[in-house]
Structure formats: structure tokens, C-alpha cells
Coordinates of C-alpha atoms and ligand atoms in Angstrom, one line a residue:
M1 CA 77.5 -9.8 125.7
L2 CA 77.0 -9.4 122.0
L3 CA 77.8 -12.0 119.5
I4 CA 78.1 -12.1 115.8
I5 CA 77.9 -15.9 114.5
S6 CA 79.3 -16.4 111.1
T7 CA 79.0 -19.4 109.0
D8 CA 82.2 -18.8 106.7
D9 CA 81.7 -20.9 103.8
F10 CA 77.9 -20.5 103.3
N11 CA 78.7 -19.4 99.6
H12 CA 80.0 -22.8 99.4
L13 CA 77.0 -24.5 101.0
T14 CA 74.8 -23.0 98.8
A15 CA 76.7 -23.8 95.8
A16 CA 76.9 -27.7 96.7
Y17 CA 73.5 -28.6 98.7
P18 CA 69.9 -27.9 97.2
T19 CA 68.0 -25.1 99.3
T20 CA 65.8 -27.6 101.2
V21 CA 69.0 -28.7 102.9
I22 CA 70.6 -25.0 103.4
N23 CA 67.1 -24.2 105.1
E24 CA 67.3 -26.9 107.5
L25 CA 71.0 -26.0 108.0
Q26 CA 69.9 -22.6 109.2
I27 CA 67.5 -23.8 111.5
Q28 CA 69.9 -26.4 113.3
I29 CA 72.3 -23.6 113.9
S30 CA 69.9 -21.8 115.5
N31 CA 68.6 -24.2 117.4
R32 CA 72.0 -25.2 118.8
I33 CA 72.8 -21.5 119.2
K34 CA 69.5 -21.2 121.4
A35 CA 70.3 -24.8 123.3
C36 CA 73.7 -22.5 124.2
F37 CA 72.0 -20.0 126.3
N38 CA 69.3 -19.1 128.4
E39 CA 65.8 -17.7 127.0
K40 CA 66.7 -14.3 127.8
T41 CA 69.1 -14.3 125.0
I42 CA 68.0 -12.8 121.5
L43 CA 68.5 -14.3 118.8
G44 CA 68.3 -12.7 115.4
V45 CA 69.5 -13.4 112.1
F46 CA 72.0 -11.1 110.4
S47 CA 72.1 -12.0 107.1
E48 CA 71.6 -15.3 105.6
S49 CA 75.2 -16.6 106.8
R50 CA 75.1 -14.5 110.0
F51 CA 73.5 -14.9 113.3
I52 CA 73.4 -12.2 116.0
A53 CA 73.0 -12.9 119.5
Y54 CA 72.6 -10.2 122.7
L55 CA 73.0 -12.1 126.1
P56 CA 71.8 -9.4 128.8
N57 CA 73.0 -9.4 132.2
T58 CA 76.2 -11.0 131.5
E59 CA 78.4 -8.1 133.0
Q60 CA 78.3 -10.2 136.2
L61 CA 80.3 -13.2 134.6
E62 CA 83.9 -13.6 134.8
E63 CA 86.2 -13.3 131.6
R64 CA 87.0 -17.0 132.3
D65 CA 83.1 -17.8 132.1
R66 CA 82.4 -15.9 129.5
I67 CA 85.1 -17.8 127.5
L68 CA 83.8 -21.0 128.8
Q69 CA 80.4 -20.6 127.0
L70 CA 81.9 -19.3 123.9
Q71 CA 84.0 -22.2 123.7
A72 CA 80.7 -24.3 124.4
L73 CA 79.0 -22.9 121.6
N74 CA 81.7 -23.1 119.2
D75 CA 82.2 -26.6 119.8
S76 CA 78.1 -27.5 119.7
L77 CA 78.0 -25.5 116.4
S78 CA 81.2 -27.4 114.8
R79 CA 80.0 -30.5 115.0
V80 CA 78.5 -32.2 112.3
Y81 CA 75.0 -31.3 111.1
L82 CA 73.1 -34.5 109.4
I83 CA 70.5 -33.4 107.1
E84 CA 68.7 -35.6 104.8
Q85 CA 71.1 -37.9 103.3
Y86 CA 73.8 -35.6 103.8
K87 CA 76.7 -35.0 106.3
L88 CA 77.7 -31.5 106.8
N89 CA 80.6 -29.3 108.1
C90 CA 80.3 -25.9 108.8
S91 CA 83.2 -23.6 109.5
I92 CA 82.0 -21.1 111.9
R93 CA 83.4 -17.9 113.6
I94 CA 82.4 -15.9 116.5
G95 CA 83.0 -12.6 117.2
A96 CA 82.0 -11.1 120.9
S97 CA 82.0 -7.5 122.4
F98 CA 80.8 -6.6 125.7
Y99 CA 78.9 -4.0 126.9
P100 CA 80.2 -1.7 128.5
Q101 CA 83.8 -2.1 128.0
H102 CA 83.5 -2.2 123.9
G103 CA 81.1 0.6 123.9
D104 CA 77.7 2.0 125.2
N105 CA 75.5 1.4 122.1
I106 CA 74.4 -1.4 119.9
E107 CA 76.2 -0.3 116.4
V108 CA 79.4 0.1 118.5
L109 CA 79.1 -3.2 119.9
I110 CA 78.0 -4.7 116.5
D111 CA 80.8 -2.8 115.2
K112 CA 83.5 -4.5 117.1
A113 CA 82.2 -8.1 116.9
F114 CA 82.9 -7.9 113.4
S115 CA 85.9 -6.2 113.7
V116 CA 87.2 -9.1 116.1
M117 CA 86.0 -11.7 113.5
A118 CA 87.5 -10.2 110.8
L119 CA 90.4 -10.0 112.9
A120 CA 90.7 -13.9 113.3
K121 CA 89.7 -14.7 109.9
N122 CA 92.3 -12.5 108.3
Q123 CA 95.0 -14.1 110.9
R124 CA 93.7 -17.3 109.7
K125 CA 94.3 -18.6 113.4
S126 CA 92.3 -21.4 112.9
D127 CA 89.3 -23.0 110.8
M128 CA 86.7 -22.6 113.8
S129 CA 85.6 -19.9 115.6
I130 CA 88.1 -17.8 117.2
Y131 CA 87.4 -15.6 120.2
T132 CA 89.8 -12.7 121.4
P133 CA 89.2 -11.7 124.6
D134 CA 91.9 -9.0 124.2
I135 CA 90.3 -7.4 121.2
D136 CA 91.4 -3.9 121.7
H137 CA 94.6 -4.9 122.6
Q138 CA 94.8 -6.9 119.4
L139 CA 93.4 -4.5 117.1
S140 CA 96.0 -1.4 118.0
S141 CA 98.4 -4.1 117.6
D142 CA 97.7 -4.7 114.0
L143 CA 97.5 -0.6 113.5
L144 CA 101.0 -0.9 115.1
I145 CA 101.9 -3.3 112.4
T146 CA 100.6 -1.3 109.9
S147 CA 102.2 1.6 110.8
A148 CA 105.6 -0.3 111.0
M149 CA 105.0 -1.5 107.7
H150 CA 104.3 1.8 106.3
N151 CA 107.6 3.0 107.4
A152 CA 109.0 -0.5 106.4
L153 CA 108.9 0.0 102.8
R154 CA 109.8 3.7 103.0
N155 CA 113.2 2.7 104.8
K156 CA 113.8 -0.6 102.7
E157 CA 113.5 -2.6 106.0
F158 CA 112.3 -6.2 104.1
H159 CA 114.8 -8.1 102.6
M160 CA 114.5 -12.0 100.6
V161 CA 115.4 -15.1 101.6
F162 CA 115.7 -17.9 99.7
Q163 CA 114.2 -21.6 100.4
P164 CA 116.1 -24.2 97.8
Q165 CA 113.6 -26.9 96.9
Y166 CA 115.2 -30.1 95.9
D167 CA 114.4 -32.2 92.8
I168 CA 114.2 -35.8 93.8
K169 CA 114.8 -37.8 90.1
H170 CA 117.7 -35.4 89.1
A171 CA 119.3 -35.0 93.0
R172 CA 119.6 -31.4 93.1
F173 CA 118.3 -28.2 93.5
S174 CA 116.5 -26.9 90.9
S175 CA 114.4 -24.1 92.2
A176 CA 114.0 -22.1 95.1
E177 CA 111.1 -20.0 96.8
A178 CA 111.5 -16.3 97.6
L179 CA 110.4 -15.3 101.1
I180 CA 109.8 -12.2 102.7
R181 CA 111.9 -11.3 105.9
W182 CA 111.5 -7.9 107.9
N183 CA 113.3 -6.3 110.8
S184 CA 111.4 -3.5 112.1
A185 CA 113.0 -0.8 113.3
D186 CA 110.0 0.4 115.1
L187 CA 109.0 -2.7 116.7
K188 CA 112.3 -3.3 117.4
R189 CA 112.0 -7.1 116.6
S190 CA 112.2 -9.1 113.5
V191 CA 108.6 -9.9 112.5
S192 CA 107.1 -13.6 111.0
P193 CA 105.6 -13.1 107.4
Y194 CA 102.7 -15.2 109.5
E195 CA 102.3 -12.4 111.4
F196 CA 102.6 -9.3 109.1
I197 CA 101.4 -10.7 105.8
P198 CA 97.8 -11.2 107.1
V199 CA 97.8 -7.8 108.6
A200 CA 99.2 -6.4 105.5
E201 CA 96.7 -8.2 103.2
A202 CA 93.3 -6.3 105.6
S203 CA 95.2 -3.2 104.7
N204 CA 95.9 -3.4 101.0
L205 CA 99.6 -2.7 101.6
I206 CA 100.0 -6.0 100.6
I207 CA 100.0 -4.8 96.8
E208 CA 102.8 -2.3 97.6
I209 CA 104.7 -5.4 99.2
G210 CA 103.9 -7.5 96.8
Y211 CA 105.9 -5.4 94.1
Y212 CA 108.6 -5.1 96.5
V213 CA 109.0 -8.4 96.3
I214 CA 108.7 -8.8 92.6
D215 CA 111.3 -6.6 91.8
A216 CA 114.2 -7.6 94.7
V217 CA 113.5 -11.4 93.1
A218 CA 114.1 -10.1 89.7
R219 CA 117.3 -8.1 90.8
Q220 CA 118.4 -11.2 92.4
I221 CA 118.3 -13.2 89.3
Y222 CA 119.4 -10.6 87.3
E223 CA 122.7 -10.7 89.6
W224 CA 122.9 -14.7 89.7
Q225 CA 122.7 -14.7 86.1
H226 CA 125.3 -12.1 85.7
K227 CA 127.8 -14.6 88.2
G228 CA 126.5 -17.6 85.4
L229 CA 124.2 -19.2 87.9
S230 CA 121.0 -20.2 87.2
L231 CA 117.9 -21.7 88.9
E232 CA 115.4 -23.2 86.6
R233 CA 112.6 -21.1 88.4
V234 CA 112.0 -19.0 91.4
S235 CA 108.9 -18.8 93.1
I236 CA 106.9 -16.1 94.3
N237 CA 104.1 -15.7 96.5
I238 CA 101.4 -13.9 95.5
S239 CA 98.6 -12.7 97.4
P240 CA 95.0 -13.5 96.4
K241 CA 94.1 -9.1 96.4
Q242 CA 97.6 -8.4 94.0
L243 CA 96.5 -11.4 91.8
Q244 CA 92.9 -9.5 91.6
Q245 CA 94.1 -6.2 90.4
Q246 CA 93.2 -5.5 87.1
D247 CA 96.9 -4.6 85.9
F248 CA 98.9 -7.1 87.8
Q249 CA 100.3 -9.3 84.4
K250 CA 101.2 -5.8 83.1
K251 CA 102.9 -4.8 86.0
L252 CA 105.0 -7.9 86.8
T253 CA 106.0 -8.0 83.3
G254 CA 107.2 -4.8 83.2
C255 CA 109.3 -5.1 86.3
L256 CA 110.5 -8.3 84.9
E257 CA 111.6 -7.1 81.8
R258 CA 113.6 -4.0 83.6
Y259 CA 115.9 -6.9 84.6
N260 CA 115.9 -8.7 81.4
V261 CA 114.2 -11.7 83.4
T262 CA 111.8 -13.9 81.4
P263 CA 108.4 -15.1 82.6
Q264 CA 110.2 -18.9 82.1
L265 CA 112.3 -18.2 85.2
I266 CA 109.4 -16.9 87.6
E267 CA 106.6 -19.3 89.6
L268 CA 103.8 -17.7 90.9
E269 CA 102.4 -19.2 94.3
I270 CA 99.0 -19.2 94.9
T271 CA 96.4 -20.5 97.1
E272 CA 93.0 -21.6 96.7
T273 CA 91.4 -18.5 98.4
S274 CA 92.8 -16.5 95.8
L275 CA 90.0 -18.3 93.7
L276 CA 86.9 -18.1 96.0
E277 CA 85.9 -14.9 95.2
D278 CA 85.5 -14.9 91.3
P279 CA 86.6 -18.4 90.1
E280 CA 86.3 -17.9 86.5
A281 CA 88.0 -14.3 86.2
G282 CA 90.5 -15.9 88.5
I283 CA 90.9 -19.0 86.1
Q284 CA 91.2 -16.7 83.2
K285 CA 93.9 -14.6 84.7
L286 CA 96.2 -17.7 85.7
E287 CA 95.5 -18.8 81.8
Q288 CA 97.1 -15.9 80.8
L289 CA 99.9 -15.7 82.8
K290 CA 100.9 -19.7 81.9
S291 CA 100.6 -18.6 78.4
A292 CA 103.0 -15.9 78.9
G293 CA 105.4 -18.7 80.6
F294 CA 104.9 -18.1 84.1
G295 CA 104.7 -21.3 86.3
I296 CA 101.6 -21.7 88.4
A297 CA 102.1 -23.4 91.7
I298 CA 99.0 -23.9 94.0
D299 CA 100.7 -23.3 97.6
D300 CA 99.6 -24.6 101.0
F301 CA 97.3 -27.3 99.4
G302 CA 95.0 -29.2 101.9
T303 CA 94.8 -26.5 104.0
G304 CA 91.9 -24.4 102.3
Y305 CA 88.7 -26.0 100.6
S306 CA 91.4 -28.3 97.9
S307 CA 88.3 -29.0 95.9
M308 CA 89.0 -31.7 93.2
Q309 CA 87.3 -29.8 90.6
Y310 CA 89.7 -26.7 91.2
L311 CA 92.4 -29.6 90.1
T312 CA 91.3 -30.0 87.0
S313 CA 90.3 -26.5 86.1
I314 CA 93.1 -24.7 87.5
P315 CA 96.1 -24.2 84.9
F316 CA 98.7 -25.4 87.4
D317 CA 102.4 -27.0 87.0
K318 CA 102.8 -27.8 90.6
L319 CA 100.9 -28.5 93.7
K320 CA 102.4 -27.9 97.2
V321 CA 101.4 -30.2 99.8
D322 CA 100.8 -28.2 102.9
R323 CA 103.7 -29.3 105.7
V324 CA 100.5 -30.5 108.0
F325 CA 100.7 -33.4 105.8
V326 CA 104.3 -33.6 106.2
T327 CA 104.7 -33.7 109.8
D328 CA 105.3 -36.7 111.5
L329 CA 104.4 -38.8 108.1
A330 CA 105.5 -42.1 109.6
N331 CA 103.1 -42.1 112.2
N332 CA 100.2 -41.2 110.1
P333 CA 98.7 -43.4 107.6
K334 CA 95.8 -40.9 106.5
N335 CA 98.3 -38.3 105.3
Q336 CA 100.3 -41.5 103.4
A337 CA 97.0 -42.4 101.8
I338 CA 96.5 -38.4 100.7
I339 CA 99.7 -38.2 99.4
T340 CA 100.3 -41.1 97.7
M341 CA 96.8 -40.7 96.0
L342 CA 98.3 -37.2 95.1
A343 CA 101.0 -38.5 93.7
R344 CA 99.0 -40.6 91.3
M345 CA 97.2 -37.9 90.6
A346 CA 100.6 -36.3 89.6
Q347 CA 101.3 -38.7 87.0
T348 CA 97.9 -38.9 85.2
L349 CA 97.2 -35.0 85.3
N350 CA 100.9 -34.3 84.7
F351 CA 101.9 -31.8 87.3
T352 CA 104.7 -31.6 89.5
L353 CA 104.0 -32.8 93.4
L354 CA 106.3 -31.0 96.0
A355 CA 106.0 -31.8 99.7
E356 CA 106.3 -28.8 102.1
G357 CA 108.1 -28.8 105.3
A358 CA 110.0 -32.2 105.7
E359 CA 112.1 -31.9 108.7
T360 CA 113.1 -35.1 109.4
E361 CA 115.2 -38.2 107.1
T362 CA 112.4 -40.3 107.9
E363 CA 109.9 -37.8 106.6
A364 CA 112.4 -37.6 103.5
C365 CA 112.6 -40.9 102.6
L366 CA 108.8 -41.7 103.0
L367 CA 108.0 -38.7 100.1
Q368 CA 110.6 -40.2 98.1
D369 CA 109.3 -43.5 98.2
I370 CA 105.4 -42.1 97.8
G371 CA 106.7 -40.8 94.5
C372 CA 106.8 -36.9 95.5
H373 CA 108.9 -35.4 92.7
M374 CA 110.1 -32.4 94.9
I375 CA 110.7 -31.2 98.5
Q376 CA 110.7 -28.4 100.2
G377 CA 111.8 -28.3 103.9
Y378 CA 114.5 -27.6 106.6
Y379 CA 115.6 -31.6 106.0
Y380 CA 117.3 -30.5 103.0
A381 CA 117.8 -26.7 103.5
K382 CA 116.4 -23.9 105.6
P383 CA 115.7 -20.5 103.9
V384 CA 118.9 -18.6 103.1
T385 CA 120.4 -15.5 101.9
A386 CA 121.1 -15.2 97.9
E387 CA 124.7 -15.6 98.8
Q388 CA 124.0 -18.9 100.0
V389 CA 121.6 -20.4 97.5
E390 CA 124.6 -20.2 95.4
G391 CA 126.6 -23.3 97.3
F392 CA 122.9 -25.1 96.5
I393 CA 122.6 -24.5 93.0
A394 CA 126.2 -26.1 91.9
K395 CA 125.5 -28.5 94.8
T396 CA 124.0 -32.1 93.9
V397 CA 122.8 -33.6 97.1
N398 CA 125.4 -35.9 99.1
S399 CA 123.9 -39.2 98.0
D400 CA 124.9 -41.1 101.1
Q401 CA 123.0 -39.1 103.1
I402 CA 119.9 -38.6 101.3
Q403 CA 119.8 -40.8 98.4
K404 CA 119.7 -44.2 100.0
S405 CA 116.9 -46.0 98.2
P406 CA 114.0 -45.6 101.0
L407 CA 112.4 -48.7 99.3
N408 CA 115.1 -50.8 101.3
S409 CA 115.2 -48.5 104.5
E410 CA 113.1 -49.7 107.7
L411 CA 111.1 -46.7 107.0
S412 CA 108.9 -47.8 104.2
Q413 CA 108.5 -51.0 106.4
A414 CA 107.3 -48.9 108.7
R415 CA 105.0 -47.5 106.4
V416 CA 104.0 -50.9 104.9
S417 CA 103.2 -52.1 108.2
H418 CA 100.3 -49.5 108.8
Ligands
C2E501 P1 104.5 -20.7 102.4 O1 104.6 -19.9 101.3 O2 103.7 -21.8 102.8 O3 106.0 -20.6 102.7 C1 106.5 -21.8 103.7 C2 106.8 -21.6 105.0 O4 107.3 -23.0 105.8 C3 107.6 -20.3 105.2 O5 107.7 -19.7 106.4 C4 109.4 -21.5 105.4 O6 110.3 -20.8 106.2 C5 108.2 -22.6 106.1 N1 109.2 -23.8 106.1 C6 109.6 -24.4 105.2 N2 110.3 -25.5 105.6 C7 110.0 -25.8 106.6 C8 110.0 -26.7 107.6 O7 110.6 -28.0 107.4 N3 109.7 -26.8 108.8 C9 109.0 -25.5 109.1 N4 108.4 -25.6 110.4 N5 108.4 -24.5 108.8 C10 109.0 -24.7 107.3 P2 107.7 -18.2 106.6 O8 109.1 -17.6 105.8 O9 107.6 -18.0 107.7 O10 106.7 -17.7 105.9 C11 105.4 -17.6 105.9 C12 104.4 -17.5 104.7 O11 103.9 -16.1 104.7 C13 104.6 -18.2 103.6 O12 104.1 -19.6 103.4 C14 103.7 -17.2 103.1 O13 102.4 -17.7 102.7 C15 103.9 -15.9 103.5 N6 104.8 -15.2 103.1 C16 106.3 -15.4 102.9 N7 107.0 -14.4 102.1 C17 105.6 -13.6 101.4 C18 106.0 -12.9 100.3 O14 107.0 -12.5 100.1 N8 105.0 -12.7 99.5 C19 103.7 -13.1 100.4 N9 102.4 -12.7 99.7 N10 103.5 -14.2 101.0 C20 104.9 -14.3 101.9
MG502 MG1 104.4 -20.3 99.3
MG503 MG1 103.3 -23.3 101.4

């Protein structure tokens, strides 16, 4: 069995901690790896953030035992590291390949271990390590999706839906997020963006898909305007790779101009990962986009690095708190505290706070009570077709149903009692 063990956020750690701490971290990681395996294991340093381990004579092990071994390694490496006065958490990824199933020489085995690791990372399956026993199947399924996506672009299989966003203060749906949908003829099923967007990101197809989305949204806004309907803004998800394109702003603006759509009508949703590689260049790009009139929203906030420093340096208008903080909010005082803190920050730093994924009245009322400005979730509206959006634009929400003062409700008592 060959393992590549990688510290995902190594660059962040080296930026944040002194060299002595990083050196000690590497020693502790290698000690933990050694403790998980027997003395026959050969352990090497692949690069400063990666170890390579070769475990001979594992052919006889059952698949289940191999997985258990990797699970134990993952658990051990994911525990906190106490170094000097610091408590460090590392996000670890492990890629594994097996001799002889996956290759009969070391280069091939290393290659396979890396691809499974990259796969897990692209699919953002989990923060921690991912080990896929069914590597080849998964890789070939990504290849199938990639080839089906090429055909989908050619055959116009993608379309857009829109999820209305509810503005609490004005009790109306003021904006909507454009979300892509795909019914694949090749795969004979509808494929979720959670499944195909990461694959598209890995293969650069995301750029072409991204421009398809921009064009489709601009055309839709044009049609709505001709019907006399207008949303304040429509938001579009922009993948990190697309934002990094040199000519992104030029192409984006060119596309909008074709449909007479001004930047003021568009909000660009980016994630913190967009700024990981080259934060300075990324921030500069966003500043230019913002001064051209585009709205900037930070999507899925709280799931990435969520550095508070970013919040003061990124020019953004809207912060979208991820659904993980919203689900079952009434029973989660810690998440309530986090959203409350963000609501206070929103006031001081002057941004709009939107909560994603509210599915129940309890969640919606609590979010209102806490002071979120906007809510996007199934409770108010699921993603709908362009025609269905028209019903929401005119609609102010039935006040009995949604605007009841949460302060007087049982719900807020539930909150206070925590
Ligand atoms: P996202 O940008 O965070 O979009 C929100 C996702 O949460 C959408 O899933 C939406 O349908 C879902 N959602 C909204 N409210 C609720 C709720 O109350 N409960 C639950 N369970 N889910 C809710 P969707 O449309 O499947 O998109 C998934 C992700 O795929 C998006 O997450 C976004 O990261 C990506 N994506 C979707 N469309 C595009 C696109 O056009 N371009 C790019 N680059 N990425 C896209
Ligand atoms: Mg989004
Ligand atoms: Mg989101």
C-alpha cells in the first residue's frame, strides 16, 4: 500500500506560525504516522507539506482492514497538535494506491495515490482525509461526466433556475440567485451541480460553463426587463478559476452589454477559496469589479478558512452564511452566537447579511430575530424557473405567515433559554 499524506492548508500554517512551530509540527505528524504502522513501513518526505509512506506486505489484508488502518491514521492526524503555546489543527488528506491492483511500479502507484487525493479535494467531500477504495471507478466516472459535459455544452443541455432571496426589512423578494441545472442525455439523468461543478473545475470546462451561465442570466434579465419586471440584483456563482482569468471582467462586461444589462443588476458570488492562491491579485480584481458597479457576495461563509482578516480586506456587499450554521438553529446556541456576531459585524462594517438554507419557520424566525437582513432557503422559496420567478417579484410575502414578530414568539423564548 502506498500513501501520500498531505497537509492541505500548509501555506496558511507557515504564514501564521513561526518556523520553529512548523518544524515541530512536521516532526509530530511524522511521529503520528510512524505510530500507526509497523517498523517495516518506509516513510519519506515528499515535499514540505507531504509525506509518502510505503507499507510492504499488505496484499493479504482484507479491503476492510486497509480502510480501518487508514481511518485510524486519519483520526490520529486530525487530532489537535499542541506546540509551544499553540493549538494547531491540520486538515489532512490521504491518497492511497495498492500494489499490484493499481500499478506494478512505484511511479504509477504514486500517480494513482495523487489522483485519488486530488479527486477528493476537488469534490470537497470532507475537510479531512478521503480515501476512496473504488478509485478507478470514481476516476472513470469523472471522465464520463467530463465527456458528457462537453456534449452538454454543444447540445445546450444546461439551463438556469433562480432562487428568490427574501429581504426581511422590506418584506419582499428583492433578488435571486441563478443556479445551473443539467439533464444529461449521455448519462440519462439529471446531474446535481454538487456533482458536476467540481469535476468541471478540475478540467477547466468550468470557464466555458461559467460564460454560458453569464450569457443565460443576462438574456433572462433582458427578457424580464422587457416584461417590465426587475429584480434589484441577480447573483451568479463565479468559480475561482473563472475569476482568475485575466480577461474575466472584459468578457463579463462584453456579455452583459450585448443584452443591455448594467453591472448594477449583477452580483458575483465568490468563495473564500477564490482568494487563496493570490489574495492580493484577487482583491484587486474584486475592487475593479466593484467600482464598475457589480455587487460582490461571499458565498458559503464559514466553511472555508473564514479569516476575519479577509472580511476587512475583501470589498464585498453581502455575506452569505452557509447552511451548516442555519440547520437546526434553535437547538444550536453556538451557531446562534456565530450568526449574532456576524449580524453585529454587518452593522459596523456595513454589509448585508444573508442566511442560506432556512427550511423551517423556526429557523426563519430565529434568523430574523438575530438580525439577518436576508434569507435564502426552501422555507421562502426553492429554486424555480424564470417564469415562476415573476410571481415572486410582484409578491410581498403574506405577513401572517412570515412576518410575525419573532420577538413575541415561542421561538425567541427557546433561543433565550439556551
Ligand atoms: P450555492 O451557491 O451555495 O447555492 C445554494 C445551494 O443550496 C443550491 O443548490 C440551492 O438549491 C441549495 N439550497 C437553497 N436553499 C436550500 C435549503 O433551504 N435547503 C437545502 N437543503 N438546500 C438549499 P444547487 O443549486 O444544487 O447548487 C449547489 C452548488 O453548486 C451551489 O452552491 C454552487 O456552489 C454550485 N453552483 C450552482 N450553480 C452554479 C453556477 O451556475 N456556476 C457555478 N460556478 N457554480 C454553481
Ligand atoms: Mg451561491
Ligand atoms: Mg452557498
